[in-house]
Structure formats: structure tokens, C-alpha cells
PDB file of C-alpha atoms in Angstrom:
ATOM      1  CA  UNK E  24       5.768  24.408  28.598  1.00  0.00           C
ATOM      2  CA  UNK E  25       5.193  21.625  26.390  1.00  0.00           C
ATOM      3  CA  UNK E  26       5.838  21.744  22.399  1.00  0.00           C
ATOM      4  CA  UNK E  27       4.677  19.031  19.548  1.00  0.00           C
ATOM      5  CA  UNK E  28       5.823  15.761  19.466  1.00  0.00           C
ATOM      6  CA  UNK E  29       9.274  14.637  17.657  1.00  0.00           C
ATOM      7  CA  UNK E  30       7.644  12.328  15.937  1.00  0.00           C
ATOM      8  CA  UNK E  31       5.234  14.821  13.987  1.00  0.00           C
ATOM      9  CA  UNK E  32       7.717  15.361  10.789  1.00  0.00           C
ATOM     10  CA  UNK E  33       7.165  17.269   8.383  1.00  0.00           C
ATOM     11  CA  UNK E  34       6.255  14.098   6.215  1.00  0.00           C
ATOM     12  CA  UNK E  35       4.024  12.672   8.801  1.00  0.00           C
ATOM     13  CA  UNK E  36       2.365  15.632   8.835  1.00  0.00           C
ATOM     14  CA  UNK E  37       1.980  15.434   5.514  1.00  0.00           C
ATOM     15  CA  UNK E  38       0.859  12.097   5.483  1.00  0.00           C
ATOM     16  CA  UNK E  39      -1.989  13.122   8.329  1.00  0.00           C
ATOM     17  CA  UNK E  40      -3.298  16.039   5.890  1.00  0.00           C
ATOM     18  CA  UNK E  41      -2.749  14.104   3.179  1.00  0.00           C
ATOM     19  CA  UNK E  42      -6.633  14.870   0.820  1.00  0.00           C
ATOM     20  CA  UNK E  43      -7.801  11.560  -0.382  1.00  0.00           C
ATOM     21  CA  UNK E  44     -10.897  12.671  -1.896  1.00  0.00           C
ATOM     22  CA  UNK E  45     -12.346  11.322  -3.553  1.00  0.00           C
ATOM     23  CA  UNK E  46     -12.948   8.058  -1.863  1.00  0.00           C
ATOM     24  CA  UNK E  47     -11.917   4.778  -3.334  1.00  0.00           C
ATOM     25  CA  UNK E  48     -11.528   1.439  -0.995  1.00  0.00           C
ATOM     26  CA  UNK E  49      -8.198  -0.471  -1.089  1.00  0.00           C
ATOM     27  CA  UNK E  50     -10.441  -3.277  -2.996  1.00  0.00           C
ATOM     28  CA  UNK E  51     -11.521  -0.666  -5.479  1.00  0.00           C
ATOM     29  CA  UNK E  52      -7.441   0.037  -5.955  1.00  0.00           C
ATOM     30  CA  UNK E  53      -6.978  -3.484  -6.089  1.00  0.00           C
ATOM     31  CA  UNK E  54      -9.706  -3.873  -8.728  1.00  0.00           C
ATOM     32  CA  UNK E  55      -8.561  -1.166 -11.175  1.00  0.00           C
ATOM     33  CA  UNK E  56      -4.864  -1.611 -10.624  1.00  0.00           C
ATOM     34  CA  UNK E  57      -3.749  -3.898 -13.473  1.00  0.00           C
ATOM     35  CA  UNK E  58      -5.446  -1.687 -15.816  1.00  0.00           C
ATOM     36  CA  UNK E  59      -3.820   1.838 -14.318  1.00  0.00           C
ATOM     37  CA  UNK E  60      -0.522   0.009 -14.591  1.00  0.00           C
ATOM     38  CA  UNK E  61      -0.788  -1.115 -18.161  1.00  0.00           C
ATOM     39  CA  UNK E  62      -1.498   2.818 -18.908  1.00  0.00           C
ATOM     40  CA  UNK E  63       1.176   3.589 -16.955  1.00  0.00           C
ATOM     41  CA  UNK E  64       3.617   1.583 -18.955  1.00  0.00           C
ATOM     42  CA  UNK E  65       2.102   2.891 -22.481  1.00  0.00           C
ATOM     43  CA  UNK E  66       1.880   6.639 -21.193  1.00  0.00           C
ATOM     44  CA  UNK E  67       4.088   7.911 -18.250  1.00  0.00           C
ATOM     45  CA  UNK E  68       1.767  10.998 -18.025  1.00  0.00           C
ATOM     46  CA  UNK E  69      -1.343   8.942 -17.701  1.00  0.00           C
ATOM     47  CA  UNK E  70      -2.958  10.240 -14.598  1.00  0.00           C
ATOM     48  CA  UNK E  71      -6.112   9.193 -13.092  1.00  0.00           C
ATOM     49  CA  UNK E  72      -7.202  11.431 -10.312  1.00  0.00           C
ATOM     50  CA  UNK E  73      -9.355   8.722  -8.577  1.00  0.00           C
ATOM     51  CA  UNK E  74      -6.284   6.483  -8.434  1.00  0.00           C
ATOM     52  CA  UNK E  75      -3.920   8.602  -7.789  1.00  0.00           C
ATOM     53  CA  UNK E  76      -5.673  10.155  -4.481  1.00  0.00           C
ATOM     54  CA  UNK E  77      -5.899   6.839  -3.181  1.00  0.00           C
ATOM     55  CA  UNK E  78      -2.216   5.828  -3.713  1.00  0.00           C
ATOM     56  CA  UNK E  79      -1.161   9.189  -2.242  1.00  0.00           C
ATOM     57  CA  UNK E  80      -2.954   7.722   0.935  1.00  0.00           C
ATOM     58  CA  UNK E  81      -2.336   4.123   1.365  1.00  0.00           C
ATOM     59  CA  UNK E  82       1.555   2.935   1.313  1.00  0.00           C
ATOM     60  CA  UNK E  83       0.418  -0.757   0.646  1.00  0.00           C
ATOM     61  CA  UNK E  84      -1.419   0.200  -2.296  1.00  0.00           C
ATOM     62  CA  UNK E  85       1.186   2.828  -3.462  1.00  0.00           C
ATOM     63  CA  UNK E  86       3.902  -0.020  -2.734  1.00  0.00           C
ATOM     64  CA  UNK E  87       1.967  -2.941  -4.791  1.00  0.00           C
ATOM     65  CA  UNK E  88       1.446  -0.106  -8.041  1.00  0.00           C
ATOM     66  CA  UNK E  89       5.453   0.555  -7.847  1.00  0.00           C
ATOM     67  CA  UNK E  90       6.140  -3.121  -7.298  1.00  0.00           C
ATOM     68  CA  UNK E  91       3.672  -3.961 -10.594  1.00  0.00           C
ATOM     69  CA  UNK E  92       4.844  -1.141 -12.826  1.00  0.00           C
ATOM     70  CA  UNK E  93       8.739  -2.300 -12.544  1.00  0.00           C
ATOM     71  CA  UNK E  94       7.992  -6.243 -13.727  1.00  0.00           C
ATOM     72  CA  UNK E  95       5.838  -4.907 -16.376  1.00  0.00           C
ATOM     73  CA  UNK E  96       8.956  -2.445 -17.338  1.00  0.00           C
ATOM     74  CA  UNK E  97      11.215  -5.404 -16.677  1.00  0.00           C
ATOM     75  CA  UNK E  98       8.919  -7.570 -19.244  1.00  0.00           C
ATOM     76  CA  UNK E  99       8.872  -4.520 -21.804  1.00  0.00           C
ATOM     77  CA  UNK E 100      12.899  -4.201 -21.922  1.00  0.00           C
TER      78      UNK E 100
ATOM     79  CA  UNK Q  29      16.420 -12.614 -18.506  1.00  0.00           C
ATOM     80  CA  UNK Q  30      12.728 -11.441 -20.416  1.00  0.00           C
ATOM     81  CA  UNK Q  31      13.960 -13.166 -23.459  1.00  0.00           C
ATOM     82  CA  UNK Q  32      14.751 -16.370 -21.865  1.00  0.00           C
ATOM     83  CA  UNK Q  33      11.271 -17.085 -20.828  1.00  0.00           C
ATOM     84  CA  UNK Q  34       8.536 -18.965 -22.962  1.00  0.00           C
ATOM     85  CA  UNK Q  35       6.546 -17.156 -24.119  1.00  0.00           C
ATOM     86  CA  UNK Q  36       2.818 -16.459 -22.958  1.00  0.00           C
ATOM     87  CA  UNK Q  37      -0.342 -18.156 -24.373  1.00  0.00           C
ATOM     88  CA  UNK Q  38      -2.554 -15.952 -25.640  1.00  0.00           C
ATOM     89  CA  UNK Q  39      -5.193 -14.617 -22.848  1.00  0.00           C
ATOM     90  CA  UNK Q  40      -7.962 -16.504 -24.079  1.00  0.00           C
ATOM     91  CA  UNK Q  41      -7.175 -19.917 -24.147  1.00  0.00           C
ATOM     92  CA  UNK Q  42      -4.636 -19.714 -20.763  1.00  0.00           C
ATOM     93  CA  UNK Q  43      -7.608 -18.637 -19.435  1.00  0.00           C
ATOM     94  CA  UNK Q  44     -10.158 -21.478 -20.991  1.00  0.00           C
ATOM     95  CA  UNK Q  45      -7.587 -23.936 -20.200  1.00  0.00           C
ATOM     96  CA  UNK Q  46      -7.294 -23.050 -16.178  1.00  0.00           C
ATOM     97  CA  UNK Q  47     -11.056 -22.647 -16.157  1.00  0.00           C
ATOM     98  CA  UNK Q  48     -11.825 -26.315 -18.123  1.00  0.00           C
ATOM     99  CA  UNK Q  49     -10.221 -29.724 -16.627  1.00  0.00           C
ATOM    100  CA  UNK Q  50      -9.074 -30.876 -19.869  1.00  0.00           C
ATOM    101  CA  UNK Q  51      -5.476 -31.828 -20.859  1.00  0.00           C
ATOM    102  CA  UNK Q  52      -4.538 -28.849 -21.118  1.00  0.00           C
ATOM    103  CA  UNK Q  53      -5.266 -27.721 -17.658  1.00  0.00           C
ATOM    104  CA  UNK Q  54      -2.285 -28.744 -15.787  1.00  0.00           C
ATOM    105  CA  UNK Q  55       0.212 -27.125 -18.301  1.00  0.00           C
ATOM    106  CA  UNK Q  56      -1.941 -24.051 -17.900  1.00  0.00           C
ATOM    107  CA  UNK Q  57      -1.342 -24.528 -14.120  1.00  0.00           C
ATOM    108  CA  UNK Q  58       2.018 -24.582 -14.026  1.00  0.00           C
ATOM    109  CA  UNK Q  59       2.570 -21.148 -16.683  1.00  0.00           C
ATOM    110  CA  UNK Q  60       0.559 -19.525 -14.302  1.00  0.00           C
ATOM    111  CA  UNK Q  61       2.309 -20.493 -11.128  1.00  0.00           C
ATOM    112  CA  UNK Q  62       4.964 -19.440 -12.972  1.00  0.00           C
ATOM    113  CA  UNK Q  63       4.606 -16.286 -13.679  1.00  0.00           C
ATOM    114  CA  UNK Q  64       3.454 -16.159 -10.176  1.00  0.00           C
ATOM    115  CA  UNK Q  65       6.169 -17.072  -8.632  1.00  0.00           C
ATOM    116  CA  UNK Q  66       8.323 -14.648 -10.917  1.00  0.00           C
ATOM    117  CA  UNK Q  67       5.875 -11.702  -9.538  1.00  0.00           C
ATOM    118  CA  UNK Q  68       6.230 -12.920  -6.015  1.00  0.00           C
ATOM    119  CA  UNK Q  69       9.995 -13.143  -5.834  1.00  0.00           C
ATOM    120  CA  UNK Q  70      10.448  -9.794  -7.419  1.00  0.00           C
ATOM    121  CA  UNK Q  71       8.098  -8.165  -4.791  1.00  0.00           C
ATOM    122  CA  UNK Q  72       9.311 -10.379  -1.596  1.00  0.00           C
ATOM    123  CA  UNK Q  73      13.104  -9.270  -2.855  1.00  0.00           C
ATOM    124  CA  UNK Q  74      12.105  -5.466  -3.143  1.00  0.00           C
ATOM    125  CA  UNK Q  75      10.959  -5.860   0.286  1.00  0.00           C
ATOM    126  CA  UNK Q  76      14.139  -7.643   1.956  1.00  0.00           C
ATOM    127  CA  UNK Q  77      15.074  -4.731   3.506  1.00  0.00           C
ATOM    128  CA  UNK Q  78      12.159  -5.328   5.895  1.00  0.00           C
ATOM    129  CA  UNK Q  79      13.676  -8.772   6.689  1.00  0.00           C
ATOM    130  CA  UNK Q  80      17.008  -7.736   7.837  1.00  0.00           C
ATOM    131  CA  UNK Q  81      17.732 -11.488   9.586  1.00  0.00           C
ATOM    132  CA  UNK Q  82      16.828 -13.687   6.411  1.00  0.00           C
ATOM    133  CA  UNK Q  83      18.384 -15.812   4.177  1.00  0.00           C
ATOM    134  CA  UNK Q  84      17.777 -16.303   0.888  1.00  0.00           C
ATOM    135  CA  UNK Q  85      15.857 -19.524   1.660  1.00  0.00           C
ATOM    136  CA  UNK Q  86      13.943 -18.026   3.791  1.00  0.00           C
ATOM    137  CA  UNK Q  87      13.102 -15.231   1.293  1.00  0.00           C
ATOM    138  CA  UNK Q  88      12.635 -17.675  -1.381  1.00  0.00           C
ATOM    139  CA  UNK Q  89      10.311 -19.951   1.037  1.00  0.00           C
ATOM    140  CA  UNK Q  90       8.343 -16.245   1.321  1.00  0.00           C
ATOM    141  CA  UNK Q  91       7.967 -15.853  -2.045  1.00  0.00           C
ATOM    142  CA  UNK Q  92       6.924 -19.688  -3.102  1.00  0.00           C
ATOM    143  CA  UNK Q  93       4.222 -19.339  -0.075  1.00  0.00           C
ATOM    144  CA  UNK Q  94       2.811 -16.094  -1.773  1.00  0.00           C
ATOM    145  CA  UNK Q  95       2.252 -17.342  -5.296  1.00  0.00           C
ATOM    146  CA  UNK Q  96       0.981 -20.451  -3.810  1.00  0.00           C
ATOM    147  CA  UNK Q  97      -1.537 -18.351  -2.177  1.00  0.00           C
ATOM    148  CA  UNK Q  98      -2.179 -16.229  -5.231  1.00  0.00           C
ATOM    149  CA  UNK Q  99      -2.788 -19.401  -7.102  1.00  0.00           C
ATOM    150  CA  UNK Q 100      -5.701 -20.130  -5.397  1.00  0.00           C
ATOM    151  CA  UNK Q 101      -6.668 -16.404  -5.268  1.00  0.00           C
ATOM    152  CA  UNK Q 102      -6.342 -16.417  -8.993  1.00  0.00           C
ATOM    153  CA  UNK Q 103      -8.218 -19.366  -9.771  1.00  0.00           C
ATOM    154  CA  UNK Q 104     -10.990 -18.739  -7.407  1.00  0.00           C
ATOM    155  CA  UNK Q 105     -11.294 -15.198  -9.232  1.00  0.00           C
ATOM    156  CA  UNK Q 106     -10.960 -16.594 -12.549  1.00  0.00           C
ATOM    157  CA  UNK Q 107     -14.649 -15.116 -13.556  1.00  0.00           C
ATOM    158  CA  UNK Q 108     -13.948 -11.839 -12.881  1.00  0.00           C
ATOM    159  CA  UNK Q 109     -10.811 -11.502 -14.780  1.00  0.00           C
ATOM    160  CA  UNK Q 110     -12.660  -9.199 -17.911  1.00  0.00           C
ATOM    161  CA  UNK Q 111      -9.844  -8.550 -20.454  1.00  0.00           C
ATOM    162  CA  UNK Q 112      -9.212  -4.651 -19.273  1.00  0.00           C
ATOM    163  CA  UNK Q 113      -5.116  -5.693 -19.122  1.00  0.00           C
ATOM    164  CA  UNK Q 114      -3.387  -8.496 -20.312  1.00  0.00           C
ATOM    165  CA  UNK Q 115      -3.946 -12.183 -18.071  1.00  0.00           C
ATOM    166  CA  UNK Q 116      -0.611 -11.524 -17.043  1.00  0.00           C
ATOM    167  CA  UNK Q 117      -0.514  -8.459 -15.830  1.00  0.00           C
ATOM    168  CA  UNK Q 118      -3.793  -9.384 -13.736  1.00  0.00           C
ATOM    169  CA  UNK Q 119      -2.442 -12.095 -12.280  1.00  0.00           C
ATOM    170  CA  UNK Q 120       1.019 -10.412 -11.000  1.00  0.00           C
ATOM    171  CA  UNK Q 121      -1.093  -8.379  -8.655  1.00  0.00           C
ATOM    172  CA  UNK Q 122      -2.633 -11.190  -6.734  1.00  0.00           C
ATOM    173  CA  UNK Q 123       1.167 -12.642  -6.424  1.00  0.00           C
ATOM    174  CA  UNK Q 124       2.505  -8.861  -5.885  1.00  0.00           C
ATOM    175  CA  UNK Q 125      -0.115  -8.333  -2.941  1.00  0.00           C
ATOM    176  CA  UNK Q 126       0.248 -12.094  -1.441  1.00  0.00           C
ATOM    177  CA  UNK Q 127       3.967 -11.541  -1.209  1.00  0.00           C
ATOM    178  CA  UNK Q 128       3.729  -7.653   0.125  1.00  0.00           C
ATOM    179  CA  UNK Q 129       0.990  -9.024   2.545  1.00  0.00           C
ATOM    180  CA  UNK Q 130       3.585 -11.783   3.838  1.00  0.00           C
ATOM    181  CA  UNK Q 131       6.880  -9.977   3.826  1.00  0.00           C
ATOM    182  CA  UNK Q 132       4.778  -7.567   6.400  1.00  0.00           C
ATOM    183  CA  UNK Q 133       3.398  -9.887   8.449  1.00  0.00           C
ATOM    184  CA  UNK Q 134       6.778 -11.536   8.628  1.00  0.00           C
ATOM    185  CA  UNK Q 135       8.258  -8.327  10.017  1.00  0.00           C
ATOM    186  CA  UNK Q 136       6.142  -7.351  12.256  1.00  0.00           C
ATOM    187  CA  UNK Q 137       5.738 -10.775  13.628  1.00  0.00           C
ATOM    188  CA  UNK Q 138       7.793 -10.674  17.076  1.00  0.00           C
ATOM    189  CA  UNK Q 139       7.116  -6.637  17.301  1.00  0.00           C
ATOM    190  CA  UNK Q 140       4.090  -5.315  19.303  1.00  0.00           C
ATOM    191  CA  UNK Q 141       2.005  -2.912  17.229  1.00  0.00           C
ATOM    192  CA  UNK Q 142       1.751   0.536  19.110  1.00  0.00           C
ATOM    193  CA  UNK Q 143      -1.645   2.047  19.477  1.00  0.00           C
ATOM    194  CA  UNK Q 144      -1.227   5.354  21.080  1.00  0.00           C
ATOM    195  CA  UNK Q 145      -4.084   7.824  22.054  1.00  0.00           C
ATOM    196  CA  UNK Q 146      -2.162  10.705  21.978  1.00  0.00           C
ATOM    197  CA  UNK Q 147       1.009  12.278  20.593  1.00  0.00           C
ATOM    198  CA  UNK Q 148       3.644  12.406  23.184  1.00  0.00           C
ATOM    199  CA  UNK Q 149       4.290  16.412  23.522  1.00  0.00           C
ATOM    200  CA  UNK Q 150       8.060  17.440  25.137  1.00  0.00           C
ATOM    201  CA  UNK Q 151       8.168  19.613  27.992  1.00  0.00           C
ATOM    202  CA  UNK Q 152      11.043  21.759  27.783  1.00  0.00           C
ATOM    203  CA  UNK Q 153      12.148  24.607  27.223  1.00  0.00           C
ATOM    204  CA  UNK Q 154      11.477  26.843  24.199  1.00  0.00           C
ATOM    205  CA  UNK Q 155      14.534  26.785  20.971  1.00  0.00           C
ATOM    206  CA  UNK Q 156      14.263  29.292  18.270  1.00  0.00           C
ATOM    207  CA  UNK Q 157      13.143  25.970  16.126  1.00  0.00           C
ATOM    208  CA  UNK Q 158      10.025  26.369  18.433  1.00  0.00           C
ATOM    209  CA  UNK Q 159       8.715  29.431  16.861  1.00  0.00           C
ATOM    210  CA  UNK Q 160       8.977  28.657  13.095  1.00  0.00           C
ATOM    211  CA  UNK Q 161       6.095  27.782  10.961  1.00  0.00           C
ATOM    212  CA  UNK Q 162       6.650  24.477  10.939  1.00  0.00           C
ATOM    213  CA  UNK Q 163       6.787  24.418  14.763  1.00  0.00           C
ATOM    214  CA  UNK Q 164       3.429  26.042  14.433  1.00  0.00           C
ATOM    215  CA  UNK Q 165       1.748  23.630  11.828  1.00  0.00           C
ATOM    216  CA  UNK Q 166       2.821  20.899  14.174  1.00  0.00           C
ATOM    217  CA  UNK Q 167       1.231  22.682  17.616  1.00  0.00           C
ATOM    218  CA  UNK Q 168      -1.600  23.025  15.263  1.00  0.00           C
ATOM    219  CA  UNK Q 169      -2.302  19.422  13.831  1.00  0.00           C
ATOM    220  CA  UNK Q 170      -1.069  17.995  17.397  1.00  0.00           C
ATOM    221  CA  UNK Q 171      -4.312  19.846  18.891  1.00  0.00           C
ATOM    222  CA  UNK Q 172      -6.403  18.434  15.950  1.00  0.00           C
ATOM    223  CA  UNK Q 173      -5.526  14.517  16.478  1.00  0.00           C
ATOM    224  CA  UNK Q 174      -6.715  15.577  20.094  1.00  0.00           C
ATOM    225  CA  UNK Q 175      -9.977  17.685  19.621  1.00  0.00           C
ATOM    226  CA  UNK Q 176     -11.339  16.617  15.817  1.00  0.00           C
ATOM    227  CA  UNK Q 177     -10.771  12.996  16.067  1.00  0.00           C
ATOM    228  CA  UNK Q 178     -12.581   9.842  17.443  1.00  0.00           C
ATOM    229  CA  UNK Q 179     -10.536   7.821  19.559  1.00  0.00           C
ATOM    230  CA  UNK Q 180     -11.098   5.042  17.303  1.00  0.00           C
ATOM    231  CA  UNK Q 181      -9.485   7.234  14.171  1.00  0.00           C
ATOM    232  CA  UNK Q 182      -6.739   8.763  16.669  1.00  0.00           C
ATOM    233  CA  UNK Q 183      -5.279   5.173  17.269  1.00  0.00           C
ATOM    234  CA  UNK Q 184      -5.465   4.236  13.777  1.00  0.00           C
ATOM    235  CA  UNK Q 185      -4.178   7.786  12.243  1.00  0.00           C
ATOM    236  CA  UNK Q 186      -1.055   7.378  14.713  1.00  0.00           C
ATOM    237  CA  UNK Q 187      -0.292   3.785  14.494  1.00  0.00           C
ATOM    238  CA  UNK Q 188      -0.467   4.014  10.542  1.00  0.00           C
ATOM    239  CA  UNK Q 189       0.706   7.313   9.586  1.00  0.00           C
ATOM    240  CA  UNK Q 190       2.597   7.933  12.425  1.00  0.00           C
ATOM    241  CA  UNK Q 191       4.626   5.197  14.193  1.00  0.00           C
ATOM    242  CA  UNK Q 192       4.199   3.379  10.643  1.00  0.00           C
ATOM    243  CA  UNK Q 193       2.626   0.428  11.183  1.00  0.00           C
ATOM    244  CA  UNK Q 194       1.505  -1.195   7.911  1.00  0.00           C
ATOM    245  CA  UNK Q 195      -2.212  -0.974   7.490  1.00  0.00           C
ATOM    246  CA  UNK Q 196      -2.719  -4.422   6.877  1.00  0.00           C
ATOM    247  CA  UNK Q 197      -0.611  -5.827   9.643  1.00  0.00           C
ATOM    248  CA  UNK Q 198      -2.619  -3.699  11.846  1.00  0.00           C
ATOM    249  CA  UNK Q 199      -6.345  -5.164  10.279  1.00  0.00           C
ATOM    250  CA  UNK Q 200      -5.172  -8.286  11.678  1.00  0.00           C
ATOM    251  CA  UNK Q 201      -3.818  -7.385  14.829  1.00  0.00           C
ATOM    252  CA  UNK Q 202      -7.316  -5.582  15.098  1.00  0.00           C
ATOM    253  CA  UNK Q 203      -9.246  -8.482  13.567  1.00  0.00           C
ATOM    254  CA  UNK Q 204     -10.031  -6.082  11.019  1.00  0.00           C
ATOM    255  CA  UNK Q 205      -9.783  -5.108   7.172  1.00  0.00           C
ATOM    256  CA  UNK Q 206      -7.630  -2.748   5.048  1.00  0.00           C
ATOM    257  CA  UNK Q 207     -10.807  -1.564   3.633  1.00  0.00           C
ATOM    258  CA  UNK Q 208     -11.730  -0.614   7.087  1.00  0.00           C
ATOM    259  CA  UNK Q 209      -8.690   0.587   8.355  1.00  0.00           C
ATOM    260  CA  UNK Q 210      -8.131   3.298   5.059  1.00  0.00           C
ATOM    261  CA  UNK Q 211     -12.217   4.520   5.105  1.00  0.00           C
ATOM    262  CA  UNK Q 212     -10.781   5.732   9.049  1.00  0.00           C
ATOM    263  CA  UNK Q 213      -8.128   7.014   7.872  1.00  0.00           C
ATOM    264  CA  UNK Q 214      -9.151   8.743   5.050  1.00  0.00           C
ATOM    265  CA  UNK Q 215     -12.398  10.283   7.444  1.00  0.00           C
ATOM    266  CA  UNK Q 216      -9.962  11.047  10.353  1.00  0.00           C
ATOM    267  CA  UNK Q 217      -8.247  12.526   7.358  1.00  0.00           C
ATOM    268  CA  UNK Q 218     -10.798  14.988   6.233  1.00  0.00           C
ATOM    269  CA  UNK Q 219     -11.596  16.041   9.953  1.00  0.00           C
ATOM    270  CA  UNK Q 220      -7.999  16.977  10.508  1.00  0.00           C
ATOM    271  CA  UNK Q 221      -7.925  18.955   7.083  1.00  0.00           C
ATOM    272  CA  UNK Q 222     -11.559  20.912   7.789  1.00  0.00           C
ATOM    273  CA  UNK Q 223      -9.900  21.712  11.607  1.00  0.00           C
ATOM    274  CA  UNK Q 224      -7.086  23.343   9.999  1.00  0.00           C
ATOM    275  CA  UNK Q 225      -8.908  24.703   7.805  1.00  0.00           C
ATOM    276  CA  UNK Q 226     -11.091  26.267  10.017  1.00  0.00           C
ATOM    277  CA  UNK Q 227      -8.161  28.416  11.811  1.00  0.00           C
ATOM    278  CA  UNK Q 228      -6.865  29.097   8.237  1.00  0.00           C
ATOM    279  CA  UNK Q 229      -3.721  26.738   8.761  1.00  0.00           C
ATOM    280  CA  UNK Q 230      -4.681  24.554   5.708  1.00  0.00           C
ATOM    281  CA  UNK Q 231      -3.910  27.128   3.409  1.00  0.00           C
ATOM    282  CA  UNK Q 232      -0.476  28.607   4.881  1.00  0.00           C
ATOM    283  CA  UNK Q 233       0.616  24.691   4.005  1.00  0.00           C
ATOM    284  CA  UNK Q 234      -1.045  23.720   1.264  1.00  0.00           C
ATOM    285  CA  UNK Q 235       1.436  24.445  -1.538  1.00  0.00           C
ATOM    286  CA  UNK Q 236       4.465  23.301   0.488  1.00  0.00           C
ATOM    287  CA  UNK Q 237       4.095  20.352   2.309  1.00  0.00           C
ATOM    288  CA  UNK Q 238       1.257  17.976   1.104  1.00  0.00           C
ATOM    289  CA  UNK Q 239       1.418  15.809  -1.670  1.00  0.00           C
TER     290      UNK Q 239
END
């Protein structure tokens, strides 16, 4: 009898169901990112559903938005 | 370490200056490499870990590569910078994305990029894990990746969110985009969600285990 693969975890299920509607391209991201940053700094409960379905979907993107929010924090303290 | 730094020209001129070819042009230059290479270092150093063989010259040889290469990225998309966040904060993410791009590309360099076609199911026996919801959910999206998808978005789906290859080391093993590569994912996506939908397994999960 054969049973799922070890490598479906829990979180890589997650990440295969993961709903990243609605659509925005990684150059959209890329686009808008310095901007959802900036409000990011200023407000930590900004949210901005369009952005934040793509980052929940794309680790390069999610990465780059971590990587940009700590030097702006670093600039601000 | 902030307040040691000189402090930034205001957006409008830095921005005049790089654009013009006047005297003040090459000073303009070198704030923005800069600041460029400050974004770049922080971003190849977050990444290290990814590197696990390198020096710190060859980090720092990373990260002076990157904001070179975001120079020219900034500079060619000088026009389109519009004001929305501060010239600074703009130009960080071409630096931030050069250096992300090239820590990547770095490790994956000497590994080959797996492209299954299918998940690789055990054959064994049964173990009381075997019958728990999860074990279930798993059966369940395992059949999906085989019946809903294309084989085009069950490579992808697998190699990205499953053995983890980075999405933009795998556009160029594919000769391909990121933009490309995330519109499959995010359809193969959607298919996968509407087949477990379909069989009412999207909803047992839905408030536990997705994002």
C-alpha cells in the first residue's frame, strides 16, 4: 500500500494551498514595495491585502520586504 | 552606526544631480553607490547562511557586485522613480533584490535543480500516523498535484514549493522569468485549492494550516 510522500509537510502543504488571490506579478511587488515598506515602518498594522497575498506566496518577494523593512528600522533607530 | 553616516540630500536634487552631467553628478554617484552598497551588504549578510563555504571576501565581493548592478538598474530607472517613498528607500530595493538574486544564484551554482513529475509516495506498511487528518490532507493534495495539474505547473509547484528551489534560480535554469514562474504557481495554486475544495477538504483545513 502506498501512503503520501515525506516530503509533503504540513508547511509545504501549506505552501501548495497557499490562496494568492488576488493576482499581483513579482514586478507589480517589486513596483509597490518601497512604498508598502515605508507604511510598514510608520504603522505596524498597515495591511494591504493585495500585497500581502502576494508575499504569502513568493519567498523571494517575502524575503526582499523583510530584508527592506529591517535597514529602514536600522536607519529609524 | 545610523548616526555616523552623512546625511542624505534631499530627494530632489540627488535625483536632478544623477539625472544631469553637471558637477555635481559624480558626488551624486558615489552617495548613491553608497547607500547601495550599505543595502547590499546587509541583505548578502542576512543571507550567509546560504553560503556556508564563504569568506568574508567573498561575501563582501557578493555584495560590491550587487550594488554595482543596482547602480545601473537605478540609473537606468531613474524616470520612474515618482516620489511615493523616500529616494532612499527606492533605491535599497534594487540593491536588496541584486544581492538576494546573487546570494541565490551563488548557492545553487554547483547543485542540480530537481524537477520532479510526481511526489514520491512510500510503500509500506500502514502506522497509526497513517490514519490522522493530516495523513489524510496529504493523500488528498498528493492526488491533486497528480490529477488537477498541468505537467508544466506540477514541475514548477514541486521544485518551488516543495524541494525549495528559489523561484528565480529556477527562471534561469528554465530560461525563464519570476513573473512567469509565480503566475504558474499561483494558477497551479488555485486548481489545487478548487480540487480540494470540491471533496470538501479545503474547508476541514482552512483555519489550521494555511496562512
Amino acid at each position: 500500500m502506498t501512503y503520501p510522500s515525506p516530503r509533503l509537510t504540513p508547511e509545504r502543504i501549506a505552501s501548495l494551498l497557499t490562496d494568492t488571490d488576488p493576482y499581483l506579478s513579482c514586478d507589480e511587488c517589486f513596483a509597490r514595495l518601497d512604498e508598502y515598506v515605508e507604511r510598514r515602518v510608520q504603522d505596524p498594522n498597515y495591511t494591504d491585502p493585495v500585497m500581502s497575498a502576494h508575499l504569502s506566496g513568493c519567498g523571494a518577494c517575502a524575503e526582499e520586504a523583510d530584508s527592506l523593512l529591517e535597514l529602514l528600522e536600522q536607519d529609524a533607530g | 552606526m545610523a548616526a555616523e553616516r552623512a546625511p542624505a540630500p534631499p530627494d530632489e536634487s540627488w535625483v536632478a544631480d544623477l539625472a544631469g552631467d553637471g558637477p555635481a553628478t559624480p558626488l551624486a554617484l558615489q552617495r548613491l553607490h553608497e547607500i547601495l552598497l550599505r543595502a547590499s551588504r546587509h541583505q548578502v549578510w542576512r543571507l550567509r547562511d546560504l553560503l556556508p563555504g564563504a569568506g568574508v571576501g567573498e561575501l563582501e565581493d557578493l555584495a560590491q557586485q550587487a550594488a554595482d548592478d543596482a547602480l545601473v538598474a537605478v540609473l537606468r530607472q531613474l524616470a520612474g522613480f515618482q516620489g511615493r517613498s523616500r529616494f532612499t528607500t527606492w533605491a535599497y530595493k534594487f540593491a536588496v533584490f541584486h544581492a538576494g538574486s546573487a546570494v541565490r544564484r551563488q548557492a545553487w551554482r554547483r547543485r542540480e535543480v530537481p524537477l520532479p513529475d510526481s511526489i514520491a509516495v512510500v510503500d509500506r506498511a500502514p502506522t497509526p500516523e497513517d490514519i490522522t487528518e493530516a495523513a489524510q490532507l496529504a493523500r488528498a493534495v498528493e492526488a491533486a498535484i497528480q490529477t488537477a495539474l498541468t505537467p508544466h505547473q506540477r514541475r514548477v509547484a514541486l521544485a518551488v514549493l516543495v524541494e525549495e528551489v528559489p523561484i528565480d534560480v529556477l527562471a534561469e535554469r528554465l530560461g525563464t522569468t519570476r513573473n512567469a514562474l509565480y503566475k504558474t504557481l499561483h494558477d497551479a495554486r488555485h486548481r489545487l485549492r478548487s480540487a480540494l475544495a470540491a471533496t470538501g477538504q479545503l474547508d476541514t483545513i482552512s483555519d489550521r494550516s494555511l496562512p
